[in-house]
Coordinates of C-alpha atoms in Angstrom, one line a residue:
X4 CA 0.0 0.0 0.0
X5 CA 1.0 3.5 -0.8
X6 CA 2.3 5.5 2.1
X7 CA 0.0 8.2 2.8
X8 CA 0.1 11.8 2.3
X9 CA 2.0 14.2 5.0
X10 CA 0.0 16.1 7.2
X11 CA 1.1 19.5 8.0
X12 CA -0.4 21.2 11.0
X13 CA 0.4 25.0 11.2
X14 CA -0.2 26.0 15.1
X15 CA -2.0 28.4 16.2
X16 CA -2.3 30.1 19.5
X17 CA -5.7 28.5 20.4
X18 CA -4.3 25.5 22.6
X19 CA -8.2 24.3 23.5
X20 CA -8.1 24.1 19.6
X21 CA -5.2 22.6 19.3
X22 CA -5.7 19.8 22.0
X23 CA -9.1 19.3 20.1
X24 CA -6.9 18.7 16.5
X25 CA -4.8 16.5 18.3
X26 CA -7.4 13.8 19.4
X27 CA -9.2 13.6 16.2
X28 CA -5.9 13.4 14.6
X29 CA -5.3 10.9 16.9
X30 CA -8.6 8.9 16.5
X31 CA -9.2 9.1 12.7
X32 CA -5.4 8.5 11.2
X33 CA -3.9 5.7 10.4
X34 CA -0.9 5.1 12.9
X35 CA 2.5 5.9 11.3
X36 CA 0.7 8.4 9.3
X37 CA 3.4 11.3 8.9
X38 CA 2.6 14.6 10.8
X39 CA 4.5 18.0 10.9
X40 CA 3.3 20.4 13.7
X41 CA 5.1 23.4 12.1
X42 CA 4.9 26.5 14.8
X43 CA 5.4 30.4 13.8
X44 CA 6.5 30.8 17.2
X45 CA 2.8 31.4 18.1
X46 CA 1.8 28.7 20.7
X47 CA 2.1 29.5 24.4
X48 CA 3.0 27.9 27.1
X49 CA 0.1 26.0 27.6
X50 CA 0.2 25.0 23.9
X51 CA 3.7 23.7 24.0
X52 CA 2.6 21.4 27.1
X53 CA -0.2 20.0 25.0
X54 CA 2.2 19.1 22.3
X55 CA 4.6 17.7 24.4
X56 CA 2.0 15.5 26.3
X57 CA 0.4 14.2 22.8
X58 CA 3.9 13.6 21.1
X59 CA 5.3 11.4 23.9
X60 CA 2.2 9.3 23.4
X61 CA 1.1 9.8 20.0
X62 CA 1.3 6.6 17.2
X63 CA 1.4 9.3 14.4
X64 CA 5.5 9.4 12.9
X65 CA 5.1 13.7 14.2
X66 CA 7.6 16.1 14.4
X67 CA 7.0 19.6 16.0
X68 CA 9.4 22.4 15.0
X69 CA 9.3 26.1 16.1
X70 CA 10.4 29.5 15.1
X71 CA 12.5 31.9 17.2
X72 CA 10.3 34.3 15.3
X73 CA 7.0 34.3 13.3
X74 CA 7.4 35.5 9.9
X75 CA 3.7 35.3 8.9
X76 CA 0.9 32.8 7.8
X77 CA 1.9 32.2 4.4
X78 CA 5.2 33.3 4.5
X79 CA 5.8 30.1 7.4
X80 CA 3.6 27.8 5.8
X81 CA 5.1 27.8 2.1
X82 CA 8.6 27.3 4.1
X83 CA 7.4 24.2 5.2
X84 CA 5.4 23.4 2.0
X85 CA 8.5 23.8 0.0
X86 CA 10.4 21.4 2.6
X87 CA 8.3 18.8 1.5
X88 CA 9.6 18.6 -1.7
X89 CA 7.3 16.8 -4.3
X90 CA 5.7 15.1 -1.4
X91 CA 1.5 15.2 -1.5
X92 CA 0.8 17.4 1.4
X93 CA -2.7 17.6 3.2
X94 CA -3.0 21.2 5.1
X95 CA -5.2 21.2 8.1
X96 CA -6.9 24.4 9.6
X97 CA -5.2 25.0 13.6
X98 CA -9.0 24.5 14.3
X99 CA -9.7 21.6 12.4
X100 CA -11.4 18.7 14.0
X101 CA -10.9 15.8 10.9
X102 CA -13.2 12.7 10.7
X103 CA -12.4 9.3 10.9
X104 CA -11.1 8.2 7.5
X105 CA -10.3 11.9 6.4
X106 CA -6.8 11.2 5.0
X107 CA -7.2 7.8 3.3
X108 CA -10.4 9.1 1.3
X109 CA -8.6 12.3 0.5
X110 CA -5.4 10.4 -0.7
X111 CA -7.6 8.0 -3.0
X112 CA -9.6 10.9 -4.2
X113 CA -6.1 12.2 -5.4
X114 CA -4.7 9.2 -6.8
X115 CA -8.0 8.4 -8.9
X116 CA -7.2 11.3 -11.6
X117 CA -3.8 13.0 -12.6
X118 CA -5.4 16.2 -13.2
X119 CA -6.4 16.7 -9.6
X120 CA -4.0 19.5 -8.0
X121 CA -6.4 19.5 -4.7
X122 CA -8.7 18.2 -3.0
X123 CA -11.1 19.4 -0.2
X124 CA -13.2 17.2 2.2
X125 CA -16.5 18.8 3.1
X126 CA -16.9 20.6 5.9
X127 CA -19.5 22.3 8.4
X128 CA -17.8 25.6 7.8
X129 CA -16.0 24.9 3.9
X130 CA -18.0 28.0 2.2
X131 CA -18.2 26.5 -0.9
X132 CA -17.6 22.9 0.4
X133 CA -20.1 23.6 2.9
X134 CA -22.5 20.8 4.6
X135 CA -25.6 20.7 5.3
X136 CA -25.9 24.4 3.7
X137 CA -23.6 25.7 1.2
X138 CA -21.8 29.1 2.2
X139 CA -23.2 28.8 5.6
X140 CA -21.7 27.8 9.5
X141 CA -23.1 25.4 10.7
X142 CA -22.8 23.5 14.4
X143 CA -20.3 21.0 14.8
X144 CA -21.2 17.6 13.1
X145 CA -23.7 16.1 16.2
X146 CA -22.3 12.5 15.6
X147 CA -19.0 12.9 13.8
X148 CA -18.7 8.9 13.5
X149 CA -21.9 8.4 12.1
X150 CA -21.0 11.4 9.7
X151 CA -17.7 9.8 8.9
X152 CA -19.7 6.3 7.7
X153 CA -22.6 8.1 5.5
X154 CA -20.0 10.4 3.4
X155 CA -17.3 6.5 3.1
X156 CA -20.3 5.4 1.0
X157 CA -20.6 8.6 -1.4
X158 CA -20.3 8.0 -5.2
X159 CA -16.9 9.7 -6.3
X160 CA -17.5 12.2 -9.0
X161 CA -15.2 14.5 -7.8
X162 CA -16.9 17.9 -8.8
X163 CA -15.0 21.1 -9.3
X164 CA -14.6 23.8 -6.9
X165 CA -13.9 27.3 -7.8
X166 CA -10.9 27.1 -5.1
X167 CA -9.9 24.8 -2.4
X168 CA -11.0 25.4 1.1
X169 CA -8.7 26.6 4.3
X170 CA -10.6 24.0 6.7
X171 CA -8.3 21.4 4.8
X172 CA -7.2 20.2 1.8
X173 CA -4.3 17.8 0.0
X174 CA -2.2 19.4 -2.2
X175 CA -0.4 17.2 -5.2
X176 CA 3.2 17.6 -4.8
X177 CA 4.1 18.4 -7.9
X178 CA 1.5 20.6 -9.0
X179 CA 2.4 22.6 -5.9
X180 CA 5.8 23.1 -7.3
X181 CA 4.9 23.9 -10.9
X182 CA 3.1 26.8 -9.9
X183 CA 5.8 27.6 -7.5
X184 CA 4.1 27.5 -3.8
X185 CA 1.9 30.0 -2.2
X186 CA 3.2 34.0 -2.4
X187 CA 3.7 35.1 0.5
X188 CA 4.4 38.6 -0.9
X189 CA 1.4 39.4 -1.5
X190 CA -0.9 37.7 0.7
X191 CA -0.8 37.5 4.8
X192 CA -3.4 35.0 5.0
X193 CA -3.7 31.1 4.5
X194 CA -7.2 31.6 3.2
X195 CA -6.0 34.2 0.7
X196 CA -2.9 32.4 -0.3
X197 CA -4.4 29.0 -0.6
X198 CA -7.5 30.5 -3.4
X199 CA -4.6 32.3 -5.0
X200 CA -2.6 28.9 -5.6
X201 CA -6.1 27.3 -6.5
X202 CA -6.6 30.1 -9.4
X203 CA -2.9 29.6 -10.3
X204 CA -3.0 25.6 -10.6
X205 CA -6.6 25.9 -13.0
X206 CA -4.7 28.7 -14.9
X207 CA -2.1 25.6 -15.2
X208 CA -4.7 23.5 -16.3
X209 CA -5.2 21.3 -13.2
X210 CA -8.3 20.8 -11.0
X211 CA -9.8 21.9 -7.5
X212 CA -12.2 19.3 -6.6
X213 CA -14.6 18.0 -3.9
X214 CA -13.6 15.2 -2.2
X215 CA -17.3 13.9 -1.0
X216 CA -16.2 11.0 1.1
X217 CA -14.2 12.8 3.5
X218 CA -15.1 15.6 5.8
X219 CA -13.4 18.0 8.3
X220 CA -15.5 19.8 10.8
X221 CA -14.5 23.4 12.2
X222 CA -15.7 25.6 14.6
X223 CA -15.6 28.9 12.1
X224 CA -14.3 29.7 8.9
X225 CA -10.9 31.0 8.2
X226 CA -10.8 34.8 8.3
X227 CA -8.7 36.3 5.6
X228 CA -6.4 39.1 6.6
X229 CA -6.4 43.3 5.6
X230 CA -6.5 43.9 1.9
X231 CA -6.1 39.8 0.4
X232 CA -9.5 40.0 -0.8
X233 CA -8.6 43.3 -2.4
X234 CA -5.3 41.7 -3.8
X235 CA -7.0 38.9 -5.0
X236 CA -9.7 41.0 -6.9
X237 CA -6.9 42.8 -8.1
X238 CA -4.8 40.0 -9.7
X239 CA -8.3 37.6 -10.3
X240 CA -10.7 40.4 -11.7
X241 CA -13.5 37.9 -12.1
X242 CA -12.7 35.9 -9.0
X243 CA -15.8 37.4 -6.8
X244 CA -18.4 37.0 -9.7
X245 CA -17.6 33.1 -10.0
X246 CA -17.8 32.4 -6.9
X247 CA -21.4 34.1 -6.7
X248 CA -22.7 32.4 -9.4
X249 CA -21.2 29.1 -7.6
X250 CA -23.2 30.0 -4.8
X251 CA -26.7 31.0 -6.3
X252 CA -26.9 27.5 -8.9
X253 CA -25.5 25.9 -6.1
X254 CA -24.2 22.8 -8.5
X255 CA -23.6 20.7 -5.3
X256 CA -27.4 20.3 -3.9
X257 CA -27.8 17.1 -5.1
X258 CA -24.1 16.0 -3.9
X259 CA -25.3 17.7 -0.7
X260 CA -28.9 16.1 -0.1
X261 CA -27.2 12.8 -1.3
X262 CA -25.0 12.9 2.2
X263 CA -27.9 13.8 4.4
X264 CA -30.2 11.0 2.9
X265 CA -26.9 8.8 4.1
X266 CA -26.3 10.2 7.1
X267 CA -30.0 9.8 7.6
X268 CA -30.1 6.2 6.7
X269 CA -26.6 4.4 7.8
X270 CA -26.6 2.0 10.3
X271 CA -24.3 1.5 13.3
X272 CA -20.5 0.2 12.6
X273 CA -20.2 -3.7 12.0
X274 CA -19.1 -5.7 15.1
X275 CA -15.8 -6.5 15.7
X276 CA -15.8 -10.1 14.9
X277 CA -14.1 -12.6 17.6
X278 CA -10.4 -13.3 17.1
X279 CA -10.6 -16.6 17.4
X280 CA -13.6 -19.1 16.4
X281 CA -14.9 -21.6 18.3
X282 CA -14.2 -24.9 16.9
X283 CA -15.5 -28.6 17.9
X284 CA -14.6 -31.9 17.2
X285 CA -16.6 -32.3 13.6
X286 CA -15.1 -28.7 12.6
X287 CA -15.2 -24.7 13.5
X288 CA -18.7 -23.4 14.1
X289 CA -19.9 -20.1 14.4
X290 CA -18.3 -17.6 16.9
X291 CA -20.7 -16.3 19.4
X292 CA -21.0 -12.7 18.9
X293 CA -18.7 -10.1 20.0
X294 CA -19.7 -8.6 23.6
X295 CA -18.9 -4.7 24.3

């Protein structure tokens, strides 16, 4: 099996955030799953005991670096971007709270079509990924597992988004260094940066899709900083009125009513079956069932 993407973590300052990151990190990756927590000097004191707590006990392969000094947003995350060479990169929000299964689906979404440059899981505050409403912010998911199960069984037509979304998204590695990484000159915010690297990779002739079997809750959307929106109407004139008209035909209402039938209808997990099976003289018979 391939090995999976990296997961690059930016922290923020928000330790109650952080610590919730961490234990859906913890509960929905695969162990041995690769994880930089990359710090612009901006966790505290209380931060930096969280992270020391989880990585001594962590079964994630993480590594936690930290700046003597921020240098910004974009600026810190396209440093660690470009460390990663032509690796596949999923970005999580400091905020994010990912789903059980998140990275896997992401990855196969990726590996299904070539001309996929990223890929963005749905999300209770994703804007244009947006579940149950598009462009809206909704409550945390009410039963994240349950949530994780309906969106696994989702057909994968992999529509296309007019960007990818801060909450999260995979980024292929060598579409990320064809169009040369995120500018930090221009931009201050992730938000701003990543929609600017979306615009610059469809320019490029490469996609921004939907992954529909994965999602990634957050508390609020990602806040872009003084003047990117300006910046990015400057250097994407037409920018504002696509992602209108995304909004009003709302393209994904089917895609989006498709998940909440599922998450409607799914049943609980399967059992875990007995290790061993009870066997008898004339040959095995069935194991009792599992007990909680």
């Amino acid at each position: 099996m391939a090995e999976l993407p990296i997961v690059v973590l930016p922290v923020g300052s928000d330790d109650v955030a952080l610590d919730a990151c961490l234990a859906a990190l913890e509960a929905g990756t695969p162990p041995g799953t690769r994880l930089w927590l990359a710090d612009d000097a901006c966790a505290g004191p209380r931060g930096c005991a969280v992270i020391e707590h989880w990585m001594a006990h962590t079964r994630l392969r993480a590594d936690y670096t930290r700046r003597q000094r921020t240098i910004g947003e974009v600026a810190h995350l396209d440093e660690v971007l470009t460390a990663c060479g032509d690796a596949d990169v999923a970005v999580l929000a400091p905020d994010a709270v990912p789903l059980p299964g998140w990275l896997e689906r992401l990855a196969a979404c990726l590996a299904s079509d070539g001309s996929i440059a990223s890929a963005t899981p749905w999300s209770n505050a994703g804007e244009t990924a947006g579940w149950p409403r598009i462009g809206e912010i909704a409550p945390m998911p009410r039963d994240p597992a349950r949530l994780a199960r309906a969106a696994a069984r989702m057909p994968a037509t992999h529509p296309e988004l007019p960007a990818a979304v801060g909450h999260c998204v995979l980024l292929r590695g060598s579409a990320r260094q064809r169009a040369r990484g995120l500018d930090a000159e221009s931009y201050g915010s992730w938000c701003a940066g990543l929609i600017d690297l979306s615009l610059r990779l469809a320019g490029l002739g490469w996609r921004n899709v939907l992954c529909e079997s994965a999602f990634v809750a957050r508390p609020v959307e990602g806040v872009p900083f003084e003047g990117d929106m300006d910046r990015l109407a400057v250097r994407w004139p037409d920018w504002h009125a696509r992602v209108a008209c995304f909004l009003m035909r709302d393209p994904l209402r089917a895609t989006r009513a498709e998940l909440a039938d599922l998450f409607a209808t799914v049943g609980p997990p399967e059992p875990q079956p007995d290790l061993f099976p009870v066997t008898v003289d004339d040959g095995p018979v069935a194991a009792s069932p599992a007990r909680p």
